Amino acid sequence: MFRTALRNVLAHKARLLMTVLAVMLGVAFVSGTLVFTDTLGNAFSKQSAKSYDNVAVSVETFAGDDEKTYGIDEATLEKIRGLDGVASATGRVNGFAGVADPDGKLIGNGWSNTGANFAPGKDGKDASYVFTDGSGPAKNGSVALDKDTASKGKYRVGDPVRVATNGPVKEYTLSGIFTTEDGAVNAGGSLVLFDTPTAQKLYLKPGVFQNATVSAAGGVSDQKLLDAIEPLLPEDATAQTGKALADRQAKDIENGMAGLNGMLLAFAGIALFVGIFLIANTFTMLIAQRTRELALMRAIGATRRQVKRSVLMEAAVVGTLASVIGFALGLGLATGLRSAMGLLGGKIPAGPLVVSPTAVLSAFAVGILITVLAAWLPARRAAKIAPVAAMSSVHATASTKSLVVRNSIGGVIALLGAAGIVGGAAAGGTSGRQLVAGGAFFALIGVIILIPLLSRPVIALVRPLLKKLFGVSGKLASQNAVRNPRRTGATASALAIGLTLVTGISVLGVTLGQAIDKMTTDNIKADYMVSMASGDALDESALKALAKADGVSALSPQQATWFEVDGGGYSASGVTPGDVEKVFSLTTLSGSLGSLKDGQVAVGSKTAKSHGWKTGDTLPVTFDDEKKGEVTVGALYEENEFLSPFLIPKELADKHSASSRPDIREIWIKADGGASKANEQAIVDALGDNPAMSVMDRQDIRDMFGGFINTALNIMYGLLAMALLIAVLGVVNTLAMSVFERQQEIGMLRAIGLDRGRVKRMIRLEAVVISLFGAVIGVGLGVFLGWAIGQTLSADIPGYALVIPWDRLGLFLLLAGLVGVLASLWPARSAAKLNMLTAIKTE
């Protein structure tokens, strides 16, 4: 039976090609994902471990510029250096620092632009950095840059460099260029080294460090040093061995990769799920064509088990072949992804491609198991063929009656799924989304089971149109599309699954995008928003500079602070009285926002209602600096999504700030005459042309909030393209098999006058009908799911309203029709080229 299975694979290799391609693509995605994430994780872990090669003990604190955290002072460092077995102890301090390129734009992405202190030892070198040109900064006024940043900015040693921290831009002289294993630089950021006193002044306070690294003398254990160092540290400091820190970071890297790994594998799973229908369809058609052969095998003594085993062996051979090719492609995919990340600005540490046993076993297990499982039902049907079937028609089609049980089961499952989706939409929240996800699974399975039943009435609706537009070719195409409902359903299912996901994501993405866009438009009056590219707080000097800028008619910070009221903690926004209502859309429900000028506060209506607060109430509070006091409610207003539940005068926020530097997250500006190039340039000039500060107009703000959704949509579309590609292969496979089965019929049609052009048109229209049928099912179900998921989010998104992107849905249907046309090219050409006499004689 094994020889028979192998012979059948070789005999039908052209017909099995599409199955091999489907499995191959899925396996390539699985193996490529595992190899890619393993390679990245290994490279970053080795890089992390390398950066701690000479670190015996690492000390960390949460020191900031407030009075609550102390950091590590020089006296503590000296005590550590005096311990037996300590070779050196180096203090570290760091924070944000951005460098401008020749056009004045920030080099890097903001969040990974860092500054640190250069801490040379007795030999004048800092072991963390290797200088390729010049030397480290030895005095105030000089800096060193990492090699990539210097290259992007076209800087050379001795050049002036404009560096932005959280304060005004300052100009320094470049003293040296270095290489480093710093993770921020490898993430596409930049690293600026200052002399230690300058770095302390910028990021902490003189004489204090945030962290320290200790190296051991020869023969001294790291644990022994750790035990000796811990008693010397301040309360807020933690210490661990360099190895423990490297292991922790390796674990963090692994956990970080798990999210990417899971997402990519999820889409690989979708692709393989779609491939199941193609595989099952292929084996079903092959068995239908070999009915006489299988029956004769039964007649000469083959048992049902042997016939079933023979078909499953064919599937295993196909799965193995596809897995081998797919795994090789996966290695290429992993290499390509790594190169792509480098081109996009992410610096990947050097290292070999990591091919783990897990990746190999997973790829082959997935490829072979998926193929065998998909072929199991066709194999079971093959085993049931009785010997007497050898005397009957080779191409017996399934009767409508045989679909009754299938349709009944499918109807029940689909109804359960629909009930779960509607119930989840009504429940809302996290539990509702979980219910929708479960319902979506059952609904999708139910619809897939019901697709053969749905094919007849749905395709019947377009039959008159096809006949009217394309005559005999259109009529024959519509009849052929429903001749075998099982086959049509299996082919359309692949497209339906892909388009269900694409449509659901599109509906949800467009709806959320418009809700966020409306939220931005409805809540903001300001023409500009100024913030730090790093996401850090702005310096007070930026507010003062903007107050003097030409064209600024009103401005208010959104200064984050906090206080405790009635035992609960609440965030508050420090704003400029009199200007805040000019830059934000604020609806006053009682009292007056003018009371902010008198030192009173304004409270959001929902927050006030939940506590029974009203205008004129005096509230006992504990401020951010832990001082107690009272505030008077001067106004109640409708909540604004860009502000906290409490509005307080900036003066009050400054008075009770726990930090010496106010936490100004954004500055909102209203300009004379609205947004214009002149006004924007005046703001940029007032900020000292600071590359680390972003100036955004209303459209930029809308793009910023909606940009993530658009990016996510594009990623989803790209990843789902593989599932749709497999669906295309399914249509090609079905048509090719159908043409093969109908050779005699096509020959007869040619003999009675149907020319080659109309034969091609018939096959093309059949493909388009099947593709559009699957697309309509997918789009309908996708809209339903998009609505349901949106309902579970609506309570958290003000102004949420369902938006159906008709233009995108129309494009999806158009693409589905194009898929049908492209998929039919080869089968249509094959059908048209058939010799009518030879075809008529074919059984």
Short mmCIF file of C-alpha atoms in Angstrom, two decimals, residues 205-448:
data_model
loop_
_atom_site.label_atom_id
_atom_site.label_comp_id
_atom_site.label_asym_id
_atom_site.label_seq_id
_atom_site.Cartn_x
_atom_site.Cartn_y
_atom_site.Cartn_z
CA LYS A 205 21.98 66.70 41.10
CA PRO A 206 25.71 67.30 41.65
CA GLY A 207 27.60 64.47 43.30
CA VAL A 208 24.80 61.89 42.94
CA PHE A 209 24.48 58.87 40.66
CA GLN A 210 21.44 56.81 39.69
CA ASN A 211 23.29 53.50 39.30
CA ALA A 212 26.70 51.97 39.82
CA THR A 213 28.65 49.05 38.40
CA VAL A 214 31.28 47.20 40.42
CA SER A 215 34.01 44.95 39.00
CA ALA A 216 35.78 42.34 41.07
CA ALA A 217 39.45 41.65 41.57
CA GLY A 218 40.71 38.28 40.39
CA GLY A 219 39.47 35.27 42.37
CA VAL A 220 36.71 37.15 44.25
CA SER A 221 33.19 35.77 43.84
CA ASP A 222 30.38 38.04 42.74
CA GLN A 223 28.13 36.84 45.53
CA LYS A 224 30.72 37.69 48.17
CA LEU A 225 30.98 41.25 46.84
CA LEU A 226 27.20 41.55 46.72
CA ASP A 227 26.91 40.54 50.38
CA ALA A 228 29.52 43.15 51.34
CA ILE A 229 28.00 45.96 49.24
CA GLU A 230 24.33 45.65 50.23
CA PRO A 231 24.71 47.05 53.80
CA LEU A 232 26.34 50.21 52.40
CA LEU A 233 23.46 51.14 50.07
CA PRO A 234 20.61 53.63 50.68
CA GLU A 235 17.06 52.35 51.23
CA ASP A 236 15.85 52.88 47.68
CA ALA A 237 18.77 51.00 46.10
CA THR A 238 18.79 47.38 44.93
CA ALA A 239 21.84 45.30 44.07
CA GLN A 240 22.37 42.08 42.16
CA THR A 241 25.22 40.26 40.53
CA GLY A 242 26.10 41.05 36.93
CA LYS A 243 25.16 37.51 35.93
CA ALA A 244 21.76 37.78 37.61
CA LEU A 245 21.13 41.08 35.85
CA ALA A 246 22.17 39.62 32.48
CA ASP A 247 19.88 36.61 33.08
CA ARG A 248 17.00 38.92 34.00
CA GLN A 249 17.46 40.98 30.88
CA ALA A 250 17.67 37.82 28.77
CA LYS A 251 14.35 36.73 30.30
CA ASP A 252 12.86 40.16 29.59
CA ILE A 253 14.03 39.88 25.98
CA GLU A 254 12.48 36.43 25.72
CA ASN A 255 9.18 37.72 27.12
CA GLY A 256 9.32 40.66 24.74
CA MET A 257 9.82 38.33 21.79
CA ALA A 258 6.90 36.17 22.94
CA GLY A 259 4.39 38.84 21.89
CA LEU A 260 5.86 39.14 18.38
CA ASN A 261 6.18 35.36 18.18
CA GLY A 262 2.56 34.85 19.19
CA MET A 263 1.22 37.39 16.70
CA LEU A 264 3.16 35.96 13.75
CA LEU A 265 2.24 32.38 14.70
CA ALA A 266 -1.42 33.37 14.94
CA PHE A 267 -1.36 34.51 11.34
CA ALA A 268 0.53 31.38 10.34
CA GLY A 269 -2.26 29.42 12.00
CA ILE A 270 -4.85 31.35 9.97
CA ALA A 271 -2.95 30.57 6.78
CA LEU A 272 -2.78 26.87 7.65
CA PHE A 273 -6.47 26.83 8.61
CA VAL A 274 -7.32 28.23 5.17
CA GLY A 275 -4.97 25.65 3.65
CA ILE A 276 -6.96 22.83 5.25
CA PHE A 277 -9.85 23.51 2.87
CA LEU A 278 -7.56 23.44 -0.14
CA ILE A 279 -5.98 20.16 0.97
CA ALA A 280 -9.32 18.52 1.77
CA ASN A 281 -10.73 19.72 -1.55
CA THR A 282 -7.76 18.36 -3.48
CA PHE A 283 -7.94 14.89 -1.95
CA THR A 284 -11.72 14.78 -2.30
CA MET A 285 -11.43 15.47 -6.04
CA LEU A 286 -8.54 13.04 -6.49
CA ILE A 287 -10.51 10.29 -4.81
CA ALA A 288 -13.60 11.09 -6.89
CA GLN A 289 -11.47 10.69 -10.02
CA ARG A 290 -10.04 7.39 -8.76
CA THR A 291 -13.32 5.79 -7.74
CA ARG A 292 -12.89 2.88 -10.18
CA GLU A 293 -9.25 2.36 -9.16
CA LEU A 294 -10.08 2.26 -5.44
CA ALA A 295 -13.05 -0.02 -5.99
CA LEU A 296 -10.90 -2.43 -7.99
CA MET A 297 -8.37 -2.46 -5.14
CA ARG A 298 -11.21 -3.42 -2.80
CA ALA A 299 -12.31 -6.11 -5.28
CA ILE A 300 -8.87 -7.77 -5.32
CA GLY A 301 -8.66 -7.91 -1.54
CA ALA A 302 -7.70 -4.51 -0.11
CA THR A 303 -9.47 -3.80 3.16
CA ARG A 304 -11.10 -0.48 4.05
CA ARG A 305 -8.31 0.21 6.52
CA GLN A 306 -5.68 -0.36 3.83
CA VAL A 307 -7.42 2.00 1.39
CA LYS A 308 -7.74 4.66 4.10
CA ARG A 309 -4.10 4.16 5.09
CA SER A 310 -3.04 4.49 1.43
CA VAL A 311 -4.72 7.90 1.11
CA LEU A 312 -3.26 9.10 4.42
CA MET A 313 0.19 7.92 3.29
CA GLU A 314 -0.21 10.06 0.17
CA ALA A 315 -1.04 13.00 2.42
CA ALA A 316 1.96 12.29 4.64
CA VAL A 317 4.30 12.19 1.63
CA VAL A 318 2.87 15.47 0.33
CA GLY A 319 3.09 17.02 3.81
CA THR A 320 6.70 15.92 4.24
CA LEU A 321 7.73 17.31 0.87
CA ALA A 322 5.92 20.59 1.56
CA SER A 323 7.50 20.80 5.02
CA VAL A 324 11.02 20.37 3.66
CA ILE A 325 10.54 23.11 1.06
CA GLY A 326 8.61 25.29 3.51
CA PHE A 327 11.31 25.01 6.16
CA ALA A 328 13.96 26.07 3.64
CA LEU A 329 11.79 29.04 2.66
CA GLY A 330 11.29 29.81 6.36
CA LEU A 331 15.04 30.17 6.81
CA GLY A 332 15.06 32.61 3.92
CA LEU A 333 12.09 34.47 5.42
CA ALA A 334 13.87 34.79 8.78
CA THR A 335 16.98 36.14 7.05
CA GLY A 336 14.83 38.57 5.06
CA LEU A 337 12.99 39.82 8.16
CA ARG A 338 16.29 40.42 9.91
CA SER A 339 17.59 42.42 6.93
CA ALA A 340 14.31 44.35 6.70
CA MET A 341 14.59 45.42 10.34
CA GLY A 342 18.06 46.74 9.61
CA LEU A 343 16.79 48.72 6.63
CA LEU A 344 14.01 50.20 8.79
CA GLY A 345 16.55 51.57 11.25
CA GLY A 346 16.69 48.81 13.85
CA LYS A 347 20.26 47.75 14.51
CA ILE A 348 20.31 43.99 15.02
CA PRO A 349 23.38 42.66 16.86
CA ALA A 350 25.62 40.40 14.82
CA GLY A 351 25.09 36.70 15.33
CA PRO A 352 24.33 33.44 13.54
CA LEU A 353 20.92 32.30 12.38
CA VAL A 354 19.55 30.21 15.27
CA VAL A 355 17.78 27.04 14.13
CA SER A 356 16.51 25.35 17.27
CA PRO A 357 15.19 21.77 17.45
CA THR A 358 11.84 23.28 18.47
CA ALA A 359 11.65 25.24 15.21
CA VAL A 360 12.50 22.16 13.11
CA LEU A 361 10.13 19.80 14.92
CA SER A 362 7.32 22.38 14.98
CA ALA A 363 7.60 23.07 11.26
CA PHE A 364 7.55 19.40 10.25
CA ALA A 365 4.89 18.46 12.80
CA VAL A 366 2.64 21.26 11.61
CA GLY A 367 3.15 20.54 7.92
CA ILE A 368 2.62 16.79 8.13
CA LEU A 369 -0.19 16.83 10.72
CA ILE A 370 -2.18 19.53 8.95
CA THR A 371 -1.97 17.67 5.64
CA VAL A 372 -2.89 14.29 7.15
CA LEU A 373 -5.76 15.74 9.20
CA ALA A 374 -7.15 17.59 6.17
CA ALA A 375 -7.01 14.36 4.14
CA TRP A 376 -8.62 12.23 6.86
CA LEU A 377 -12.24 12.83 5.82
CA PRO A 378 -11.58 12.18 2.11
CA ALA A 379 -9.64 9.05 3.13
CA ARG A 380 -12.60 7.88 5.21
CA ARG A 381 -14.91 8.38 2.24
CA ALA A 382 -12.49 6.49 0.00
CA ALA A 383 -12.52 3.52 2.38
CA LYS A 384 -16.31 3.29 2.12
CA ILE A 385 -16.29 2.77 -1.66
CA ALA A 386 -17.77 -0.64 -2.36
CA PRO A 387 -16.26 -2.99 -5.02
CA VAL A 388 -19.48 -2.74 -7.03
CA ALA A 389 -18.72 0.96 -7.54
CA ALA A 390 -16.15 -0.13 -10.11
CA MET A 391 -19.09 -0.75 -12.47
CA SER A 392 -20.64 2.69 -11.88
CA SER A 393 -19.78 6.21 -13.00
CA VAL A 394 -16.35 7.44 -12.13
CA HIS A 395 -17.50 10.91 -11.30
CA ALA A 396 -20.54 10.37 -9.13
CA THR A 397 -21.57 13.60 -7.47
CA ALA A 398 -22.86 14.04 -3.98
CA SER A 399 -26.64 14.24 -3.76
CA THR A 400 -28.51 17.11 -2.13
CA LYS A 401 -29.95 14.66 0.36
CA SER A 402 -26.46 13.81 1.62
CA LEU A 403 -26.08 17.43 2.76
CA VAL A 404 -29.10 17.36 5.12
CA VAL A 405 -27.18 16.17 8.18
CA ARG A 406 -24.31 18.53 7.45
CA ASN A 407 -26.67 21.49 7.08
CA SER A 408 -28.52 20.68 10.30
CA ILE A 409 -25.28 20.55 12.29
CA GLY A 410 -23.99 23.69 10.61
CA GLY A 411 -27.20 25.56 11.36
CA VAL A 412 -27.05 24.73 15.07
CA ILE A 413 -23.37 25.71 15.35
CA ALA A 414 -23.93 28.96 13.41
CA LEU A 415 -26.88 29.92 15.64
CA LEU A 416 -24.82 29.24 18.78
CA GLY A 417 -22.03 31.39 17.40
CA ALA A 418 -24.40 34.22 16.47
CA ALA A 419 -25.95 34.11 19.94
CA GLY A 420 -22.50 34.33 21.52
CA ILE A 421 -21.55 37.31 19.34
CA VAL A 422 -24.77 39.22 20.08
CA GLY A 423 -24.53 38.35 23.78
CA GLY A 424 -20.94 39.56 23.94
CA ALA A 425 -21.83 42.81 22.18
CA ALA A 426 -24.59 43.42 24.71
CA ALA A 427 -22.38 42.57 27.72
CA GLY A 428 -19.46 44.81 26.65
CA GLY A 429 -16.08 45.07 28.34
CA THR A 430 -13.43 42.35 28.53
CA SER A 431 -15.90 39.57 29.29
CA GLY A 432 -17.99 40.65 26.30
CA ARG A 433 -14.98 40.54 23.99
CA GLN A 434 -14.17 37.03 25.19
CA LEU A 435 -17.75 35.98 24.49
CA VAL A 436 -17.60 37.57 21.02
CA ALA A 437 -14.33 35.72 20.29
CA GLY A 438 -15.89 32.39 21.26
CA GLY A 439 -19.03 33.15 19.29
CA ALA A 440 -16.97 34.20 16.26
CA PHE A 441 -15.19 30.84 16.26
CA PHE A 442 -18.45 28.88 16.26
CA ALA A 443 -20.12 31.23 13.78
CA LEU A 444 -17.22 30.84 11.36
CA ILE A 445 -17.28 27.04 11.68
CA GLY A 446 -21.06 27.02 11.25
CA VAL A 447 -20.96 29.19 8.14
CA ILE A 448 -18.20 27.04 6.64
#
